[in-house]
PDB file of C-alpha atoms in Angstrom:
ATOM      1  CA  PRO R   1      -7.436   3.457   6.889  1.00 60.00           C
ATOM      2  CA  ARG R   2      -6.059   3.749  10.454  1.00 56.00           C
ATOM      3  CA  LEU R   3      -2.275   2.915   8.405  1.00 62.00           C
ATOM      4  CA  ASP R   4       0.938   4.763  10.735  1.00 56.00           C
ATOM      5  CA  PRO R   5       2.753   7.426   7.966  1.00 61.00           C
ATOM      6  CA  LEU R   6       5.557   7.047  10.034  1.00 59.00           C
ATOM      7  CA  GLY R   7       5.632   3.184   9.737  1.00 58.00           C
ATOM      8  CA  TYR R   8       8.456   1.324   7.856  1.00 61.00           C
ATOM      9  CA  GLY R   9       6.234   0.149   4.447  1.00 66.00           C
ATOM     10  CA  SER R  10       3.505   2.399   5.041  1.00 86.00           C
ATOM     11  CA  VAL R  11       4.287   3.929   1.578  1.00 93.00           C
ATOM     12  CA  ILE R  12       0.019   4.864   1.479  1.00 94.00           C
ATOM     13  CA  ALA R  13       0.027   6.866   4.338  1.00 92.00           C
ATOM     14  CA  LYS R  14       2.974   9.043   4.017  1.00 92.00           C
ATOM     15  CA  PHE R  15       2.085  10.262   0.762  1.00 95.00           C
ATOM     16  CA  MET R  16      -1.278  10.696   1.475  1.00 94.00           C
ATOM     17  CA  THR R  17       0.223  12.489   4.660  1.00 92.00           C
ATOM     18  CA  GLN R  18       2.441  14.263   2.495  1.00 94.00           C
ATOM     19  CA  ALA R  19      -0.099  15.456   0.105  1.00 96.00           C
ATOM     20  CA  LEU R  20      -2.649  16.750   2.551  1.00 94.00           C
ATOM     21  CA  ARG R  21       0.079  18.357   4.105  1.00 94.00           C
ATOM     22  CA  GLY R  22       1.453  19.936   0.848  1.00 96.00           C
ATOM     23  CA  GLU R  23       5.180  18.453   1.020  1.00 96.00           C
ATOM     24  CA  PRO R  24       7.114  16.502  -1.732  1.00 98.00           C
ATOM     25  CA  LEU R  25       5.688  12.927  -2.154  1.00 98.00           C
ATOM     26  CA  THR R  26       9.075  11.170  -1.087  1.00 95.00           C
ATOM     27  CA  VAL R  27       9.679   8.695  -4.011  1.00 96.00           C
ATOM     28  CA  TYR R  28      13.024   6.362  -3.318  1.00 92.00           C
ATOM     29  CA  ASP R  29      15.440   5.733  -6.928  1.00 91.00           C
ATOM     30  CA  ASN R  30      13.327   6.344  -9.582  1.00 94.00           C
ATOM     31  CA  GLY R  31       9.848   5.198  -8.259  1.00 95.00           C
ATOM     32  CA  LYS R  32       9.887   1.894 -10.741  1.00 96.00           C
ATOM     33  CA  GLN R  33       9.485  -0.550  -7.759  1.00 95.00           C
ATOM     34  CA  THR R  34       6.348  -1.953  -7.501  1.00 96.00           C
ATOM     35  CA  ARG R  35       3.929  -2.916  -5.027  1.00 95.00           C
ATOM     36  CA  CYS R  36       0.828  -4.920  -4.568  1.00 96.00           C
ATOM     37  CA  PHE R  37      -1.368  -2.924  -1.966  1.00 95.00           C
ATOM     38  CA  THR R  38      -4.072  -4.399  -0.055  1.00 96.00           C
ATOM     39  CA  TYR R  39      -7.573  -2.670   0.914  1.00 95.00           C
ATOM     40  CA  VAL R  40      -8.203  -3.482   4.459  1.00 94.00           C
ATOM     41  CA  GLY R  41     -11.504  -4.499   3.762  1.00 96.00           C
ATOM     42  CA  ASP R  42     -10.199  -7.225   1.448  1.00 97.00           C
ATOM     43  CA  THR R  43      -7.497  -8.233   3.885  1.00 96.00           C
ATOM     44  CA  ILE R  44     -10.139  -8.996   6.968  1.00 97.00           C
ATOM     45  CA  GLU R  45     -12.248 -11.302   4.922  1.00 98.00           C
ATOM     46  CA  GLY R  46      -9.147 -13.555   3.369  1.00 98.00           C
ATOM     47  CA  THR R  47      -8.154 -13.337   7.324  1.00 97.00           C
ATOM     48  CA  ILE R  48     -11.534 -14.759   8.478  1.00 98.00           C
ATOM     49  CA  ARG R  49     -12.005 -17.165   5.569  1.00 98.00           C
ATOM     50  CA  ALA R  50      -8.140 -18.489   6.199  1.00 97.00           C
ATOM     51  CA  ALA R  51      -9.941 -18.561  10.551  1.00 97.00           C
ATOM     52  CA  THR R  52     -13.012 -20.433   8.932  1.00 97.00           C
ATOM     53  CA  VAL R  53     -12.524 -22.694   6.057  1.00 98.00           C
ATOM     54  CA  LYS R  54     -12.160 -26.036   7.517  1.00 97.00           C
ATOM     55  CA  GLU R  55      -9.629 -26.548   4.859  1.00 97.00           C
ATOM     56  CA  ALA R  56      -7.368 -24.034   5.765  1.00 97.00           C
ATOM     57  CA  VAL R  57      -5.920 -25.403   9.004  1.00 96.00           C
ATOM     58  CA  GLY R  58      -2.411 -26.162   9.099  1.00 96.00           C
ATOM     59  CA  GLN R  59      -2.217 -23.995   5.673  1.00 96.00           C
ATOM     60  CA  VAL R  60       0.407 -20.736   5.512  1.00 96.00           C
ATOM     61  CA  PHE R  61      -1.686 -17.893   3.021  1.00 97.00           C
ATOM     62  CA  ASN R  62      -0.990 -14.830   1.883  1.00 96.00           C
ATOM     63  CA  ILE R  63      -3.685 -12.899   1.573  1.00 96.00           C
ATOM     64  CA  GLY R  64      -3.228 -10.086  -0.278  1.00 94.00           C
ATOM     65  CA  SER R  65      -3.377  -8.499  -4.179  1.00 95.00           C
ATOM     66  CA  ASN R  66      -1.167  -9.858  -6.814  1.00 94.00           C
ATOM     67  CA  ARG R  67      -2.439  -6.085  -9.009  1.00 96.00           C
ATOM     68  CA  GLU R  68       1.023  -4.602  -9.399  1.00 96.00           C
ATOM     69  CA  SER R  69       1.694  -0.803  -8.754  1.00 97.00           C
ATOM     70  CA  SER R  70       5.440   0.753  -8.893  1.00 98.00           C
ATOM     71  CA  ILE R  71       5.639   3.430  -6.511  1.00 97.00           C
ATOM     72  CA  ILE R  72       5.682   6.257  -8.528  1.00 98.00           C
ATOM     73  CA  GLU R  73       2.385   5.556 -10.042  1.00 98.00           C
ATOM     74  CA  LEU R  74       1.377   5.486  -6.604  1.00 98.00           C
ATOM     75  CA  ALA R  75       2.519   9.072  -6.115  1.00 98.00           C
ATOM     76  CA  ARG R  76       1.039  10.192  -8.895  1.00 98.00           C
ATOM     77  CA  LEU R  77      -2.245   9.100  -8.619  1.00 98.00           C
ATOM     78  CA  ILE R  78      -2.558  10.572  -4.752  1.00 98.00           C
ATOM     79  CA  ARG R  79      -1.534  13.611  -6.055  1.00 98.00           C
ATOM     80  CA  GLU R  80      -4.756  13.273  -8.223  1.00 97.00           C
ATOM     81  CA  LEU R  81      -7.106  12.208  -5.423  1.00 97.00           C
ATOM     82  CA  THR R  82      -5.848  15.269  -2.711  1.00 96.00           C
ATOM     83  CA  GLY R  83      -5.499  17.859  -6.147  1.00 97.00           C
ATOM     84  CA  THR R  84      -1.903  18.567  -4.072  1.00 96.00           C
ATOM     85  CA  THR R  85       0.021  20.629  -5.343  1.00 96.00           C
ATOM     86  CA  SER R  86       3.370  18.618  -3.850  1.00 96.00           C
ATOM     87  CA  GLU R  87       6.035  17.933  -6.228  1.00 97.00           C
ATOM     88  CA  ILE R  88       7.337  14.409  -6.287  1.00 98.00           C
ATOM     89  CA  ALA R  89      10.900  14.216  -4.952  1.00 97.00           C
ATOM     90  CA  HIS R  90      13.307  11.470  -6.339  1.00 96.00           C
ATOM     91  CA  ILE R  91      16.010  10.086  -3.396  1.00 93.00           C
ATOM     92  CA  PRO R  92      18.104   7.873  -4.172  1.00 87.00           C
ATOM     93  CA  TYR R  93      18.083   4.689  -1.532  1.00 79.00           C
ATOM     94  CA  GLU R  94      22.188   5.561  -0.662  1.00 79.00           C
ATOM     95  CA  VAL R  95      20.847   9.042   1.316  1.00 78.00           C
ATOM     96  CA  ALA R  96      18.014   7.510   2.885  1.00 74.00           C
ATOM     97  CA  TYR R  97      19.499   4.303   3.847  1.00 76.00           C
ATOM     98  CA  GLY R  98      22.704   4.631   3.366  1.00 77.00           C
ATOM     99  CA  LYS R  99      25.344   2.436   0.926  1.00 81.00           C
ATOM    100  CA  GLN R 100      24.674  -0.478   2.179  1.00 81.00           C
ATOM    101  CA  PHE R 101      20.797  -0.914   1.687  1.00 78.00           C
ATOM    102  CA  GLU R 102      19.311  -3.347  -0.827  1.00 78.00           C
ATOM    103  CA  GLU R 103      15.711  -2.684  -1.922  1.00 76.00           C
ATOM    104  CA  THR R 104      13.275  -5.432  -3.479  1.00 79.00           C
ATOM    105  CA  ARG R 105      12.311  -3.684  -6.646  1.00 84.00           C
ATOM    106  CA  ARG R 106       9.258  -5.996  -7.292  1.00 89.00           C
ATOM    107  CA  ARG R 107       6.933  -7.532  -4.574  1.00 90.00           C
ATOM    108  CA  VAL R 108       4.543 -10.010  -5.925  1.00 92.00           C
ATOM    109  CA  PRO R 109       2.499 -12.868  -3.094  1.00 93.00           C
ATOM    110  CA  ASP R 110       1.462 -16.226  -4.815  1.00 96.00           C
ATOM    111  CA  ILE R 111      -2.072 -15.952  -4.156  1.00 96.00           C
ATOM    112  CA  THR R 112      -2.990 -19.463  -6.002  1.00 97.00           C
ATOM    113  CA  ARG R 113      -3.355 -21.415  -2.299  1.00 97.00           C
ATOM    114  CA  ALA R 114      -5.650 -18.123  -0.911  1.00 98.00           C
ATOM    115  CA  ARG R 115      -7.926 -18.395  -4.378  1.00 97.00           C
ATOM    116  CA  GLU R 116      -7.566 -22.339  -4.462  1.00 98.00           C
ATOM    117  CA  ILE R 117      -8.179 -23.592  -0.614  1.00 98.00           C
ATOM    118  CA  LEU R 118     -10.226 -20.082   0.683  1.00 98.00           C
ATOM    119  CA  GLY R 119     -11.982 -18.717  -2.660  1.00 97.00           C
ATOM    120  CA  PHE R 120     -10.482 -15.597  -1.632  1.00 98.00           C
ATOM    121  CA  GLU R 121      -9.200 -13.192  -4.229  1.00 96.00           C
ATOM    122  CA  ALA R 122      -8.535  -9.687  -3.526  1.00 97.00           C
ATOM    123  CA  GLN R 123     -11.565  -7.218  -4.507  1.00 97.00           C
ATOM    124  CA  THR R 124     -10.606  -4.043  -4.508  1.00 97.00           C
ATOM    125  CA  THR R 125      -8.452  -2.023  -6.227  1.00 96.00           C
ATOM    126  CA  LEU R 126      -5.997   1.012  -5.725  1.00 96.00           C
ATOM    127  CA  GLU R 127      -8.246   3.114  -7.219  1.00 96.00           C
ATOM    128  CA  GLU R 128     -11.120   1.835  -5.690  1.00 97.00           C
ATOM    129  CA  GLY R 129      -9.330   2.122  -1.766  1.00 96.00           C
ATOM    130  CA  LEU R 130      -7.161   5.441  -2.268  1.00 96.00           C
ATOM    131  CA  PRO R 131     -10.431   7.514  -1.942  1.00 97.00           C
ATOM    132  CA  LYS R 132     -11.525   5.313   0.983  1.00 94.00           C
ATOM    133  CA  THR R 133      -8.878   5.854   2.384  1.00 92.00           C
ATOM    134  CA  LEU R 134      -8.494   9.860   2.014  1.00 93.00           C
ATOM    135  CA  ALA R 135     -11.253  10.084   3.249  1.00 93.00           C
ATOM    136  CA  TRP R 136     -10.376   8.117   6.108  1.00 90.00           C
ATOM    137  CA  PHE R 137      -7.185  10.826   6.498  1.00 88.00           C
ATOM    138  CA  ARG R 138      -9.484  13.369   6.111  1.00 88.00           C
ATOM    139  CA  ASP R 139     -12.180  12.613   8.622  1.00 88.00           C
ATOM    140  CA  SER R 140      -9.228  11.460  10.872  1.00 81.00           C
ATOM    141  CA  ALA R 141      -7.109  14.483  11.164  1.00 68.00           C
ATOM    142  CA  SER R 142      -4.207  11.903  11.797  1.00 62.00           C
ATOM    143  CA  TRP R 143      -2.366  14.022   9.188  1.00 58.00           C
ATOM    144  CA  THR R 144      -2.449  16.494  11.343  1.00 60.00           C
ATOM    145  CA  ASP R 145       0.169  15.678  14.105  1.00 59.00           C
TER     146      ASP R 145
END
């Protein structure tokens, strides 16, 4: 919820907006690059623990999920969830960003310290968080702008 579909790295918000508008979902390259998506409620919980656990003072933590999902998998989940007939449009990186662009194919945070010191591990799966996010998008009508 509350993601900016125009912001860099806001692929969930971007796909939700495109699907709700009936526009093609823009997937760069083959979509096999992976990310670990964290529901905002989990991020809040981890941040609160980092602020309140005595042993956390002076430490740095990755607050997030370590469950990988490919971008193409995310696009398919959002298509299914929204019921859209939107196509998935594969766009080469060089078309979108120029020839000098280098993609990080895999991003997985090391959450070991958060687990060991804070007792934190994200609980909300992508499949659980997406319907909540979709409900917010539909209620807020932010995608109609």
